[in-house]
């Protein structure tokens, strides 16, 4: 069988481990692979190359994606779906393995409906893909953010400062909560729970009056204020993305003004998406890759590989599309219990 492989949306650590696993396992099955460059854009443009074991040698530990990626969704582009179908027919590609987050998976769902044989795998440092306990890249991002909190803490303590650390998380606060728990954050602001800046400032004043001389405040980039409490609208970048730093800077300003404490902000931004994947992400990516290659070879379609408990399962793409996996109440309670 001739299979096409693409990575779409924002990159993350672990994609190369997944690509390697798909190539190796498909080769064992006797299938051949082509790689599409820059996600769905490459499928529309017919930008592809034969992908062999030689291409994936030594990449298990490398960040980024050797295929390149792009935020491009063919179903939102005039004639995009037809162009994809045309490329597949012209290149005699019988099935696709598509690695992505919500936008890429939504496109995959549309193509599957149009009759393309399709297996997907979830990736995003935000960890917000529905139907899987983990997405590739999340573990690495949490490690990077936790190390940043550890580093910021010692300088905060030396200067008796409040440190605001902005992490990624457009619609959900998984990185903020996980790194916040691991790094001992004193306040965590996430999209799931709109904050009241006056309450946050009051809590910090109480902390510093009672026992603390420094505080760490973690804010997810998509965090929002409770209605009517703060006049703030995060500026939007291309494709509806959030302009990094806006909420972090604003929280820093407000806390400095409202508490009088010396306050600084650190924006972690794309450092969370770059560099070497953790062992956990490499293993998860490898498991997804092997499962995807097996599933496609066995004739499955319209499925996404998912981590459910300790097992890798296949879930329906149709059940995943358009849903968001938010941070559960239990984990949020652990975080706030430890302030
Ligand atoms: O991949 C998800 C994500 O990392 C979000 O947390 C963030 O808002 C967005 O990507 C940034 O995207 P870009 O790299 O296109 O600026």
Short mmCIF file of C-alpha atoms in Angstrom, two decimals, residues 7 42 65 71 74 76-77 96 99 114 122-123 125 154 162 180 195 202 212 234 263 273 292 300 315 317:
data_model
loop_
_atom_site.label_atom_id
_atom_site.label_comp_id
_atom_site.label_asym_id
_atom_site.label_seq_id
_atom_site.Cartn_x
_atom_site.Cartn_y
_atom_site.Cartn_z
CA UNK A 7 2.23 16.83 10.22
CA UNK A 42 1.79 20.12 0.84
CA UNK A 65 9.19 17.95 12.36
CA UNK A 71 -1.45 26.18 9.87
CA UNK A 74 -8.00 22.59 3.14
CA UNK A 76 -11.53 26.28 4.79
CA UNK A 77 -9.80 27.00 1.47
CA UNK A 96 -3.14 9.09 4.84
CA UNK A 99 -0.62 14.10 12.79
CA UNK A 114 -15.05 12.66 1.44
CA UNK A 122 -2.86 13.73 18.31
CA UNK A 123 -0.12 16.26 18.95
CA UNK A 125 1.72 20.90 23.73
CA UNK A 154 15.46 31.59 43.18
CA UNK A 162 6.45 38.71 42.48
CA UNK A 180 2.29 25.17 38.36
CA UNK A 195 -9.94 35.36 37.31
CA UNK A 202 -5.56 40.54 47.79
CA UNK A 212 6.07 35.04 52.20
CA UNK A 234 -5.99 39.79 24.24
CA UNK A 263 6.92 42.53 39.96
CA UNK A 273 7.52 23.95 21.75
CA UNK A 292 -1.19 4.26 13.20
CA UNK A 300 -9.03 0.88 9.54
CA UNK A 315 -11.16 6.41 18.70
CA UNK A 317 -12.27 11.09 14.49
#
